[in-house]
PDB file of C-alpha atoms in Angstrom:
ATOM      1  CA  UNK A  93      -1.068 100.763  69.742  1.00  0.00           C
ATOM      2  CA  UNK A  94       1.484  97.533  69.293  1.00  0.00           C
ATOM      3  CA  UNK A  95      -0.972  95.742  67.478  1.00  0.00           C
ATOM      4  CA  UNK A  96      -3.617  96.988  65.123  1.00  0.00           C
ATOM      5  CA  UNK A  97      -5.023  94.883  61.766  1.00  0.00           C
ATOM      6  CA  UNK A  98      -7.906  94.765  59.493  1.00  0.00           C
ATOM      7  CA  UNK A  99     -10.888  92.763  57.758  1.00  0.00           C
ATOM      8  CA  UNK A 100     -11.833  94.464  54.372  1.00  0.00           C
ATOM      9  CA  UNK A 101     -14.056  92.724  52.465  1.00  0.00           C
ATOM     10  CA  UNK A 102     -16.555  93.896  49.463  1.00  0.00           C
ATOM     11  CA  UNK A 103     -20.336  94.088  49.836  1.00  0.00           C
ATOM     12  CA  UNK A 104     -20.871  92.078  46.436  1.00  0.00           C
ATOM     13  CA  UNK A 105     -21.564  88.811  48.263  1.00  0.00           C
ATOM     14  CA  UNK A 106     -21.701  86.285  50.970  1.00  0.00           C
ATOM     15  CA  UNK A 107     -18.706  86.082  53.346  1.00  0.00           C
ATOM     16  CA  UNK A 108     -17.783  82.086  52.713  1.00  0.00           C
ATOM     17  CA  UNK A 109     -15.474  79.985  54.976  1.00  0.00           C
ATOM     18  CA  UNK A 110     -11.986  81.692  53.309  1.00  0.00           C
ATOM     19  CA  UNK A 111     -13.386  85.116  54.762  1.00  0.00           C
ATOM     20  CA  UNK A 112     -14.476  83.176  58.072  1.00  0.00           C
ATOM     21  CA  UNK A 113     -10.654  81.860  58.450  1.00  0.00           C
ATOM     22  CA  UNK A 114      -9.125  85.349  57.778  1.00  0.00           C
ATOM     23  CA  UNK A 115     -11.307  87.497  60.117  1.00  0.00           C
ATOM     24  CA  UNK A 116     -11.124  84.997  63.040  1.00  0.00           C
ATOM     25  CA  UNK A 117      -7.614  84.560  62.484  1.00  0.00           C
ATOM     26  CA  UNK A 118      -6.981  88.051  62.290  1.00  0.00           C
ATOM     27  CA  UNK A 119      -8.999  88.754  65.334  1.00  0.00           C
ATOM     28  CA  UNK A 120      -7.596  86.336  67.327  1.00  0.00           C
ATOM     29  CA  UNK A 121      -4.265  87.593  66.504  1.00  0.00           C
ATOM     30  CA  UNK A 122      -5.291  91.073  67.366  1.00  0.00           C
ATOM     31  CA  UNK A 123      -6.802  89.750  70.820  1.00  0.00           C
ATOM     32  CA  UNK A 124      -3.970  87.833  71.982  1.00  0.00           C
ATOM     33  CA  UNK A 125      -1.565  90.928  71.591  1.00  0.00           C
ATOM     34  CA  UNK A 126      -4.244  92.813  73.309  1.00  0.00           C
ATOM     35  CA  UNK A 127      -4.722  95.129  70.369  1.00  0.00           C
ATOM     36  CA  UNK A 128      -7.063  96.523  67.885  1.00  0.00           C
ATOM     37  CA  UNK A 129      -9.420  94.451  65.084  1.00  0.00           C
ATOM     38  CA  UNK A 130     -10.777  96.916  62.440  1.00  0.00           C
ATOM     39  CA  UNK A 131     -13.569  96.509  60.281  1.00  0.00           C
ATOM     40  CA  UNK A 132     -13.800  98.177  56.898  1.00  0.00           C
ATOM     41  CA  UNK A 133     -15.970  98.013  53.303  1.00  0.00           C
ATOM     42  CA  UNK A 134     -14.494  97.790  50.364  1.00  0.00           C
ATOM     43  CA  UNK A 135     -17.425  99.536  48.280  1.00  0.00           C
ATOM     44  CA  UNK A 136     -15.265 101.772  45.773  1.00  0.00           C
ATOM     45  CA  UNK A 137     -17.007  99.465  43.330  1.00  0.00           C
ATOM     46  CA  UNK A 138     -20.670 101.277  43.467  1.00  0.00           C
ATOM     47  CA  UNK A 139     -22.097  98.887  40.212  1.00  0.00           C
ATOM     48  CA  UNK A 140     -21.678  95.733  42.700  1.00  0.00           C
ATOM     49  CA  UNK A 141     -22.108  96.978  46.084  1.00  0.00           C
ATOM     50  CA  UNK A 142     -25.476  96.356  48.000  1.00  0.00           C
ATOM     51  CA  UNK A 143     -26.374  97.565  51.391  1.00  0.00           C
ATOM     52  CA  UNK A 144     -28.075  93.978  52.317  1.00  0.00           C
ATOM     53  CA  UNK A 145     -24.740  92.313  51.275  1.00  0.00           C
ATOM     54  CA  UNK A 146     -23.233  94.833  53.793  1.00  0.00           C
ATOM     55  CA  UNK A 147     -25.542  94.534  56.541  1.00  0.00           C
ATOM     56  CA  UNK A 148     -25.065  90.642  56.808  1.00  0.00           C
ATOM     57  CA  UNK A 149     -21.271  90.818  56.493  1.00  0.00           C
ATOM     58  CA  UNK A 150     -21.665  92.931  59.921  1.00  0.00           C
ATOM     59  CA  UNK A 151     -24.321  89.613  60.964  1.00  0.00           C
ATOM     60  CA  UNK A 152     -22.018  86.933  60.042  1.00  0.00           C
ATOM     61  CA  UNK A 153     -19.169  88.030  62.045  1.00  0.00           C
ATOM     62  CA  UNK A 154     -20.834  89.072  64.787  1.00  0.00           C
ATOM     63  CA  UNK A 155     -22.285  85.438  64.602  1.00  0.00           C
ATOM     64  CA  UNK A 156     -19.263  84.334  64.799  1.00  0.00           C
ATOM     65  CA  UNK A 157     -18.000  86.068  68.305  1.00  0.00           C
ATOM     66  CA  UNK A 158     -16.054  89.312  66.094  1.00  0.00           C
ATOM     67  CA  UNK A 159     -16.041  92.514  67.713  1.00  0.00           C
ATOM     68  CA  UNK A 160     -14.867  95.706  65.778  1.00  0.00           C
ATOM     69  CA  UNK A 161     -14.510  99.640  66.812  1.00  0.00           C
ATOM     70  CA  UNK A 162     -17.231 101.705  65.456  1.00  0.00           C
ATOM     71  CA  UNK A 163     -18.184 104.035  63.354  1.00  0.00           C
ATOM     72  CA  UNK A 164     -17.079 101.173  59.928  1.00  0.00           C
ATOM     73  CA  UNK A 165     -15.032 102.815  57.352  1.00  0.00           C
ATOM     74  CA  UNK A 166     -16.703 102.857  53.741  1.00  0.00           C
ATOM     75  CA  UNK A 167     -13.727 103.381  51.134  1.00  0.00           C
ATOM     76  CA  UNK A 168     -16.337 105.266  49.279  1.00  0.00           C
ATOM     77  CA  UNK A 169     -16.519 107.689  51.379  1.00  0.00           C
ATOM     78  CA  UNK A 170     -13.208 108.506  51.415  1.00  0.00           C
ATOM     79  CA  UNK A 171     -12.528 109.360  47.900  1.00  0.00           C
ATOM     80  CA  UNK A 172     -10.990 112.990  48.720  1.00  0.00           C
ATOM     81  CA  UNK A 173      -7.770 110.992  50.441  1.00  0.00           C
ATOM     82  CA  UNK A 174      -7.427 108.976  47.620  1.00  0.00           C
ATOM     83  CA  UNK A 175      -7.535 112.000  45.448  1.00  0.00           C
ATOM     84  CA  UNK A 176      -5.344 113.971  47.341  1.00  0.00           C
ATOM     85  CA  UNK A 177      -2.350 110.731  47.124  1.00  0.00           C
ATOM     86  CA  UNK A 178      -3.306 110.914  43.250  1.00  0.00           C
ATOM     87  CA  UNK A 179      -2.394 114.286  43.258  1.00  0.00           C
ATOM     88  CA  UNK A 180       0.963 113.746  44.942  1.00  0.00           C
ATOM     89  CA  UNK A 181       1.738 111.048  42.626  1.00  0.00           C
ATOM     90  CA  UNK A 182       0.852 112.638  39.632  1.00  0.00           C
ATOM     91  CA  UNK A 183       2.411 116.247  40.566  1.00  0.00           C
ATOM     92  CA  UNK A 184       6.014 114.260  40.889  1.00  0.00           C
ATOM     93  CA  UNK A 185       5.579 112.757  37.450  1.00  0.00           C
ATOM     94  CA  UNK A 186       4.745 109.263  38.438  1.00  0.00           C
ATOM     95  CA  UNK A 187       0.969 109.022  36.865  1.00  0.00           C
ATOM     96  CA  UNK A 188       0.039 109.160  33.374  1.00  0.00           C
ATOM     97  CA  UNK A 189      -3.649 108.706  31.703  1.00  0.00           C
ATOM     98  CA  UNK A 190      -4.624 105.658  30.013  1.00  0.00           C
ATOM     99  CA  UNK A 191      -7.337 105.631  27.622  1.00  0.00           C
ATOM    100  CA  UNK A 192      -6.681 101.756  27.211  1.00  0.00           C
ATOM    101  CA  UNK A 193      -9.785  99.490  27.386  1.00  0.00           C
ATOM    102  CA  UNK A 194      -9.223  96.152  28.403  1.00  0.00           C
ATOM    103  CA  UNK A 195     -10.115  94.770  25.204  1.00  0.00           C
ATOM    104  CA  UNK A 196      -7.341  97.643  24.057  1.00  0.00           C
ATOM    105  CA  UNK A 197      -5.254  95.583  26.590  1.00  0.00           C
ATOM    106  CA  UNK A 198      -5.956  92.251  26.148  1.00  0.00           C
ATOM    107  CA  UNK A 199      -5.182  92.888  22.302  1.00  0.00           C
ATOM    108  CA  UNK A 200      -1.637  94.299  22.974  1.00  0.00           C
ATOM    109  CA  UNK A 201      -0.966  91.826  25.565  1.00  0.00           C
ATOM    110  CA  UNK A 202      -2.156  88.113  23.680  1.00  0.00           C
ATOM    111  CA  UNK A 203       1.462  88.473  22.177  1.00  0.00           C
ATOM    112  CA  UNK A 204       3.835  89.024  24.569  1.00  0.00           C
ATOM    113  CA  UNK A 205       7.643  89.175  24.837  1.00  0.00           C
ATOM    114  CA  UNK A 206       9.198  85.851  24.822  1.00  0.00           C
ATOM    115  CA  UNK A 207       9.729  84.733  28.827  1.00  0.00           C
ATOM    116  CA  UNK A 208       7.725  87.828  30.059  1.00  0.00           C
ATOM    117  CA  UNK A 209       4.148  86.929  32.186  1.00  0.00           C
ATOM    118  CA  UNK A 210       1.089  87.931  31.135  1.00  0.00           C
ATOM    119  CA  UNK A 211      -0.937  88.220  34.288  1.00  0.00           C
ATOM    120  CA  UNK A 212       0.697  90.158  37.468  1.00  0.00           C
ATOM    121  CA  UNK A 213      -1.278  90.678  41.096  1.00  0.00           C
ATOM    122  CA  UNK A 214      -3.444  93.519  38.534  1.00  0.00           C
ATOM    123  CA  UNK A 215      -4.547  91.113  36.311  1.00  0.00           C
ATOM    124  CA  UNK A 216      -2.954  91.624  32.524  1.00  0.00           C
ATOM    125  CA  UNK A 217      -0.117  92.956  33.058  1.00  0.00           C
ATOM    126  CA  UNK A 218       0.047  96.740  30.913  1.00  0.00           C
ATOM    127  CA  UNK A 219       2.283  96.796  28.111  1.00  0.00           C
ATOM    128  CA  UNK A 220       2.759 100.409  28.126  1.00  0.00           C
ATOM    129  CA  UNK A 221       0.461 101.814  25.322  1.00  0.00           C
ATOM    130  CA  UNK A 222      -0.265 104.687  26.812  1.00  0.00           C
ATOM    131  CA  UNK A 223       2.941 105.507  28.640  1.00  0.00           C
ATOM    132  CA  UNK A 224       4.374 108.792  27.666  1.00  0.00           C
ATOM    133  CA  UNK A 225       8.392 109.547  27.272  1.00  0.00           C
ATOM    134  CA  UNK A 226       8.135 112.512  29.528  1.00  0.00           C
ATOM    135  CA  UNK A 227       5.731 112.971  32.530  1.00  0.00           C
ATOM    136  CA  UNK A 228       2.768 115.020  31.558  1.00  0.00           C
ATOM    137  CA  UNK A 229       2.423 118.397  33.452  1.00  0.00           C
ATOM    138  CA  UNK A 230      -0.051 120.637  34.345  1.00  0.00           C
ATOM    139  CA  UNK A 231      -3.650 119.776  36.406  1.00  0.00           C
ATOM    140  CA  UNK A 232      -4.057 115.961  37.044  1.00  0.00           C
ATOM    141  CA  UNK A 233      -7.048 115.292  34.877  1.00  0.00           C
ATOM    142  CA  UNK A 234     -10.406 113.358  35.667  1.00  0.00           C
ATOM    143  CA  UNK A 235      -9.417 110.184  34.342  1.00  0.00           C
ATOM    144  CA  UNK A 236      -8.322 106.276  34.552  1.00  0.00           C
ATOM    145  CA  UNK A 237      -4.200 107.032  35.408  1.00  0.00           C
ATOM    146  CA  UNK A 238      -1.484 104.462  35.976  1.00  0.00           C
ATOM    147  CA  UNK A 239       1.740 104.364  37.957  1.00  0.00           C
ATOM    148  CA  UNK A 240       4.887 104.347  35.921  1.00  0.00           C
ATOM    149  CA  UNK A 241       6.984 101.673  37.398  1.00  0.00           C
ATOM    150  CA  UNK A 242      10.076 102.310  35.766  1.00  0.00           C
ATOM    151  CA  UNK A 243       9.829 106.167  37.124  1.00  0.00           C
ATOM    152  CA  UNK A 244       8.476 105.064  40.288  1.00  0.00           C
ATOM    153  CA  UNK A 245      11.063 102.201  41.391  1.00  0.00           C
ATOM    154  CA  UNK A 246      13.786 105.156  40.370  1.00  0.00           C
ATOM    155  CA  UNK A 247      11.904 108.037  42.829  1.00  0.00           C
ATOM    156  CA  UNK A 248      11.922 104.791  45.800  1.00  0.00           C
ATOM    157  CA  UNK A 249      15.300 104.815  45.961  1.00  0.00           C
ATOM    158  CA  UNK A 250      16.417 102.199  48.654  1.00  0.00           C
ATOM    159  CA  UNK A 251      14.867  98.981  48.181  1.00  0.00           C
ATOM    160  CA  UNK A 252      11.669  98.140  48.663  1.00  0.00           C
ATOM    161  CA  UNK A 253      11.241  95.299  51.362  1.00  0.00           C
ATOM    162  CA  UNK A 254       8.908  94.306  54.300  1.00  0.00           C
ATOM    163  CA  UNK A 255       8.354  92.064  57.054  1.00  0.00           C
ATOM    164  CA  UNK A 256       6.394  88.932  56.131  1.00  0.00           C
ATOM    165  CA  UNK A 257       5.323  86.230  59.229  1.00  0.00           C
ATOM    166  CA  UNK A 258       3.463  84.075  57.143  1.00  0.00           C
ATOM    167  CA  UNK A 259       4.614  83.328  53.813  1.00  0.00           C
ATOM    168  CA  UNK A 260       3.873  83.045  50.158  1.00  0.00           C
ATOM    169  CA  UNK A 261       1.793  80.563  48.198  1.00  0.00           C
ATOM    170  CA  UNK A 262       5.487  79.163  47.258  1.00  0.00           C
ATOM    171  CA  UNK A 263       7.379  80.314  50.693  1.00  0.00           C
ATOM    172  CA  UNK A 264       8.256  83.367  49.260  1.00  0.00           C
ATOM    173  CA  UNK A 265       9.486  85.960  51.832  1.00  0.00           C
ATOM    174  CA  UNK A 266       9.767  90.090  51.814  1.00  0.00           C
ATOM    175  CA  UNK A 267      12.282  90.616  49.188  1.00  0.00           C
ATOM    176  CA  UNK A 268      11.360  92.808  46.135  1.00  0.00           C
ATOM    177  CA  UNK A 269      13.844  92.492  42.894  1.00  0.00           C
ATOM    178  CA  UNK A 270      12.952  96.322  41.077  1.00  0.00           C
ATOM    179  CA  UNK A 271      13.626  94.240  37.708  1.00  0.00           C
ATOM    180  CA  UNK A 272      10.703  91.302  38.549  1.00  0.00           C
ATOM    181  CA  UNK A 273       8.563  94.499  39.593  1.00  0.00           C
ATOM    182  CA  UNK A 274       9.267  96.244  35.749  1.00  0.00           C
ATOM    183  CA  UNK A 275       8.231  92.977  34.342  1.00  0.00           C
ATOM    184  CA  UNK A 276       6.064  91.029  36.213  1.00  0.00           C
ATOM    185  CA  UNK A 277       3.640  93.813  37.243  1.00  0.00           C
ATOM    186  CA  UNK A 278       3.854  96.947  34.855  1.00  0.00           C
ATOM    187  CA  UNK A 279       2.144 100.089  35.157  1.00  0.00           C
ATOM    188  CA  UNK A 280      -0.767  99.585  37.475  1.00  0.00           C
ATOM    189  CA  UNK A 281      -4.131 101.589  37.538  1.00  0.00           C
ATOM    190  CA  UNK A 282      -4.442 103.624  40.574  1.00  0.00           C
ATOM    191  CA  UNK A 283      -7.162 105.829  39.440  1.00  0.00           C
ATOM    192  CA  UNK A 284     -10.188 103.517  37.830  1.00  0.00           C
ATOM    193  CA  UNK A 285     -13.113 104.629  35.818  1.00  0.00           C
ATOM    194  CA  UNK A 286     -16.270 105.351  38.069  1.00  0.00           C
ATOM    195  CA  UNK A 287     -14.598 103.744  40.978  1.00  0.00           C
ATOM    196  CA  UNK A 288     -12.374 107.024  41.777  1.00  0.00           C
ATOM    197  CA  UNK A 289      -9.078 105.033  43.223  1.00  0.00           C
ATOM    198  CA  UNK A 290      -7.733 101.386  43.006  1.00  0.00           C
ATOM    199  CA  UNK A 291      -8.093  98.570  45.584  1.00  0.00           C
ATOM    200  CA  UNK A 292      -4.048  99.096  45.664  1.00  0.00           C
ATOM    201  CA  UNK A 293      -4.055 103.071  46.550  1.00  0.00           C
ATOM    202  CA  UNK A 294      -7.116 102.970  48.783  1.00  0.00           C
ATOM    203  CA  UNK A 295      -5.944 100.333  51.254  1.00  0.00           C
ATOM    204  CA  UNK A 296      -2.437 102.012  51.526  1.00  0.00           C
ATOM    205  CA  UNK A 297      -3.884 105.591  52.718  1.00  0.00           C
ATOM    206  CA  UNK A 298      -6.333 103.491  54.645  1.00  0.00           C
ATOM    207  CA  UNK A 299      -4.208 101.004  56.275  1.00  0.00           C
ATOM    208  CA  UNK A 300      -1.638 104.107  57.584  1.00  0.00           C
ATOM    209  CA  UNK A 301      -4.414 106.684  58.687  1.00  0.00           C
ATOM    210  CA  UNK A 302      -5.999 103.831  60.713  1.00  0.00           C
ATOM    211  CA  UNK A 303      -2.285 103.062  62.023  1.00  0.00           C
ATOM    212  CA  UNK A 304      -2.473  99.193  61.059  1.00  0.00           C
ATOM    213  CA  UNK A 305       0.437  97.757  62.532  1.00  0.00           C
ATOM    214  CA  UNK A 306      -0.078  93.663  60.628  1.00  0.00           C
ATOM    215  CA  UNK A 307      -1.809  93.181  57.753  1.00  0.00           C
ATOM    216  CA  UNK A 308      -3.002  89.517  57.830  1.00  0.00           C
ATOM    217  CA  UNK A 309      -4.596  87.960  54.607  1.00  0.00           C
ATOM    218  CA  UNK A 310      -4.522  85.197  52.212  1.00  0.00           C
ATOM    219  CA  UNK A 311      -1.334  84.152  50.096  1.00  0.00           C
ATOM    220  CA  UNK A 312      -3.148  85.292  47.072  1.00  0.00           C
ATOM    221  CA  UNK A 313      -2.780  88.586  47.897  1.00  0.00           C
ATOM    222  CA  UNK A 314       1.246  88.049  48.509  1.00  0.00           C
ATOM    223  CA  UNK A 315       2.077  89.727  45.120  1.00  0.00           C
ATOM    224  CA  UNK A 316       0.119  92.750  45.109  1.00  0.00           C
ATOM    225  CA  UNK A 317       2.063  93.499  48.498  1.00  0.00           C
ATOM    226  CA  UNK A 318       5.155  94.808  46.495  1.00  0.00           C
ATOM    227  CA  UNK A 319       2.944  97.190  45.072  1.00  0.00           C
ATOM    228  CA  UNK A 320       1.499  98.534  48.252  1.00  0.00           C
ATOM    229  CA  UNK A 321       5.251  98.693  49.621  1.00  0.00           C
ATOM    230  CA  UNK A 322       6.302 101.029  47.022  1.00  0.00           C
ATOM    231  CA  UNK A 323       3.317 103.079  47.477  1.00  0.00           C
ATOM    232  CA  UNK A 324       3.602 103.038  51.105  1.00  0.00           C
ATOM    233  CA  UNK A 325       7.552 104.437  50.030  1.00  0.00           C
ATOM    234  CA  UNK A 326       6.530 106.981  47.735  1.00  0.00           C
ATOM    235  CA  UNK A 327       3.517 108.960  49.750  1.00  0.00           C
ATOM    236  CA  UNK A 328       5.844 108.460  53.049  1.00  0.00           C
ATOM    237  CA  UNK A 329       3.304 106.045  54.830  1.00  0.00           C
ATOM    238  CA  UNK A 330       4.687 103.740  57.160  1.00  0.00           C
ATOM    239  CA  UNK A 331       4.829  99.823  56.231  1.00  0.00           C
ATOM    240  CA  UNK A 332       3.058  97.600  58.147  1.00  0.00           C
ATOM    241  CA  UNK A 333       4.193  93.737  58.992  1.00  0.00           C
ATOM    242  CA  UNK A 334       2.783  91.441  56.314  1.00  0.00           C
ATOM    243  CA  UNK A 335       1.235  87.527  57.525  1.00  0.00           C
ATOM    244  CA  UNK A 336      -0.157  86.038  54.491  1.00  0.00           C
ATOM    245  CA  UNK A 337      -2.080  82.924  55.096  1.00  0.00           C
ATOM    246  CA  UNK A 338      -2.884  79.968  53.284  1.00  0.00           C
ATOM    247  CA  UNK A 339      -5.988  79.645  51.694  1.00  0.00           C
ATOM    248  CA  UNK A 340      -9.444  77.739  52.361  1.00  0.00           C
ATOM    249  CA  UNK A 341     -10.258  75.319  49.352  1.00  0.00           C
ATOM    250  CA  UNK A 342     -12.839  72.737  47.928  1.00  0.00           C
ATOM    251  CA  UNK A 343     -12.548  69.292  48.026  1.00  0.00           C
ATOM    252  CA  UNK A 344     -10.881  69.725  44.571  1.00  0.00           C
ATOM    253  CA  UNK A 345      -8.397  72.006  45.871  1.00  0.00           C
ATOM    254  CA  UNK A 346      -9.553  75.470  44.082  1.00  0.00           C
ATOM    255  CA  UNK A 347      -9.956  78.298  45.934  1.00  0.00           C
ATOM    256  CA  UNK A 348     -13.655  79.547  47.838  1.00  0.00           C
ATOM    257  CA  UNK A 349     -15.147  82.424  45.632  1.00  0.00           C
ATOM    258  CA  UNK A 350     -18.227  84.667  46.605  1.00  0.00           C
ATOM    259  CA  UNK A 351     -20.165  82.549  44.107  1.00  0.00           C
ATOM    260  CA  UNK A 352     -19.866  79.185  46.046  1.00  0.00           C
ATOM    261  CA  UNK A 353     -22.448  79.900  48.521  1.00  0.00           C
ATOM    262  CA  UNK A 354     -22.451  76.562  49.570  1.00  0.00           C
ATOM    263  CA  UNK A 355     -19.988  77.554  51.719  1.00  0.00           C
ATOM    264  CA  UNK A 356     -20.989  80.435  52.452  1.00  0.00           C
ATOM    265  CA  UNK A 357     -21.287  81.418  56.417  1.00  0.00           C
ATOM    266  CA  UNK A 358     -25.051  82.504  56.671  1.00  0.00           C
ATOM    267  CA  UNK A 359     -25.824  79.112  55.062  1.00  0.00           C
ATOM    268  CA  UNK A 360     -23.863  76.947  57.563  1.00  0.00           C
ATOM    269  CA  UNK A 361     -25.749  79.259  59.925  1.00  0.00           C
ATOM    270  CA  UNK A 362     -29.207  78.291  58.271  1.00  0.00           C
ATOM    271  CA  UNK A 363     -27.943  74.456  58.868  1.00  0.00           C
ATOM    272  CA  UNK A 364     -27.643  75.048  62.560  1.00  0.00           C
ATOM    273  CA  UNK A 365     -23.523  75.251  62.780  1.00  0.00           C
ATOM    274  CA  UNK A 366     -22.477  76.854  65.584  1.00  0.00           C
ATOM    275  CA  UNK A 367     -19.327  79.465  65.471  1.00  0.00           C
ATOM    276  CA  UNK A 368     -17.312  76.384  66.638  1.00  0.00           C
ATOM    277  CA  UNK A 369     -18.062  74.019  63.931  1.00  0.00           C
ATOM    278  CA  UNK A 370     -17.038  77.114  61.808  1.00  0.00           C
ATOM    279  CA  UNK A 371     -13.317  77.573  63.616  1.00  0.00           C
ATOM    280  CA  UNK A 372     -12.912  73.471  63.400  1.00  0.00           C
ATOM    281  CA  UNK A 373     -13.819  73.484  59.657  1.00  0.00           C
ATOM    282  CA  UNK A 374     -11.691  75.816  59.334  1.00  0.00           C
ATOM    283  CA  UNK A 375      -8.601  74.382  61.198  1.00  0.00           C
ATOM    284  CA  UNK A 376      -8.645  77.349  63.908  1.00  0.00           C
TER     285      UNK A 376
END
């Protein structure tokens, strides 16, 4: 397959016009290069998952002329992958536990070094409580772990790059600086408290197993990217071409959220919209 890419969204709301523009786009995409559109749900988060948010993000896009092989992936079935990466990870020193809560974090990170971000594509970025001097050894325990950057970036080796056909929210291309990566993302959770794996490690083993070829999504997913790069490096998964999007917005310019369901798709479908209002509205 030349051409294989992916719609992943979570069943803990109604798809809105930003999910409408990046499933049609990226099955149109996948169409004209006579390849493969997949379909997949996001449910490692169990606590906001519901089966009738599920069912109607399979309505919506079938609404709106979206085909997709069958049977759908359901990231929470596939927990034993995830674990199995973990284990990799952790058994070459790159994981250590964290027993940080986020008010633990929040704390350590409200005074932060002078010039250094506080948020990164994971949120606040980790200042390294937990991080131990050595790698810990023995059985990977049950609980939340995070990747050591600094020990990470060093086991990468050659630089970490890929190929991006869209672009950035400010143009920004493939390039990855290690040093931004140190600082302006930290030590990321891969392993999260009743949710198994991270959104980061989960799409990685899922995107190569389903051999996705072009990832296509928003621009506000451009940063995270770096981190799915080097995790795509260090389990020896292939890298897949990057086309981040631009985003669909309000009239005051922020960015659609599952809780504007004003916008949302079934409700434009309620109005009478057809599927071709939908593409117009949103520019495709």
């Amino acid at each position: 397959m030349n051409f294989a890419t992916r719609f992943a969204p979570s069943p803990t709301g109604p798809l809105h016009l930003g999910h409408a523009y990046s499933a049609l786009l990226a099955h149109d995409m996948a169409t004209a290069a006579g390849g493969l559109f997949h379909l997949r749900i996001d449910d490692l988060d169990q606590s906001r998952s519901r089966t009738s948010w599920e069912e109607q993000i399979y309505d919506d896009l079938a609404w709106l002329g979206i085909n997709w092989p069958h049977p759908v992936w359901r990231q929470s079935d596939r927990l034993p992958t995830y674990r199995a990466a973990l284990d990799q990870l952790w058994h070459r020193g790159l994981l250590y536990p964290c027993t940080c809560t986020r008010a633990d974090i929040r704390a350590a990170a409200s005074a932060p070094q002078e010039g250094a971000p506080l948020h990164g594509p994971d949120g606040l970025i980790y200042p390294g409580t937990c991080r131990p001097d050595a790698p810990p050894t023995g059985p990977m325990p049950d609980m939340p772990l995070r990747l050591d950057m600094r020990r990470a970036l060093a086991a990468a080796g050659t630089p970490v790059a890929f190929t991006e056909t869209g672009a950035g929210p400010e143009g920004e291309t493939g390039h990855i600086e290690p040093a931004d990566m140190i600082t302006s993302v930290g030590d990321v959770a891969l392993a999260r408290p009743g949710m198994g794996a991270s959104y980061h490690l989960s799409i990685v083993c899922d995107d190569a197993e389903q051999q996705i070829t072009h990832v296509i999504r928003g621009q506000d997913l451009f940063s995270a990217t770096q981190i799915h790069v080097l995790l795509q490096r260090l389990l020896d998964l292939p890298t897949p071409v990057y086309h981040h999007h631009r985003l669909i917005r309000d009239d005051t310019g922020k960015r659609l959220a599952k809780r504007d369901d004003a916008r949302a798709i079934a409700t434009y479908r309620d109005e009478g919209k057809t599927p071709a209002d939908i593409r117009a509205m949103v520019g495709l």
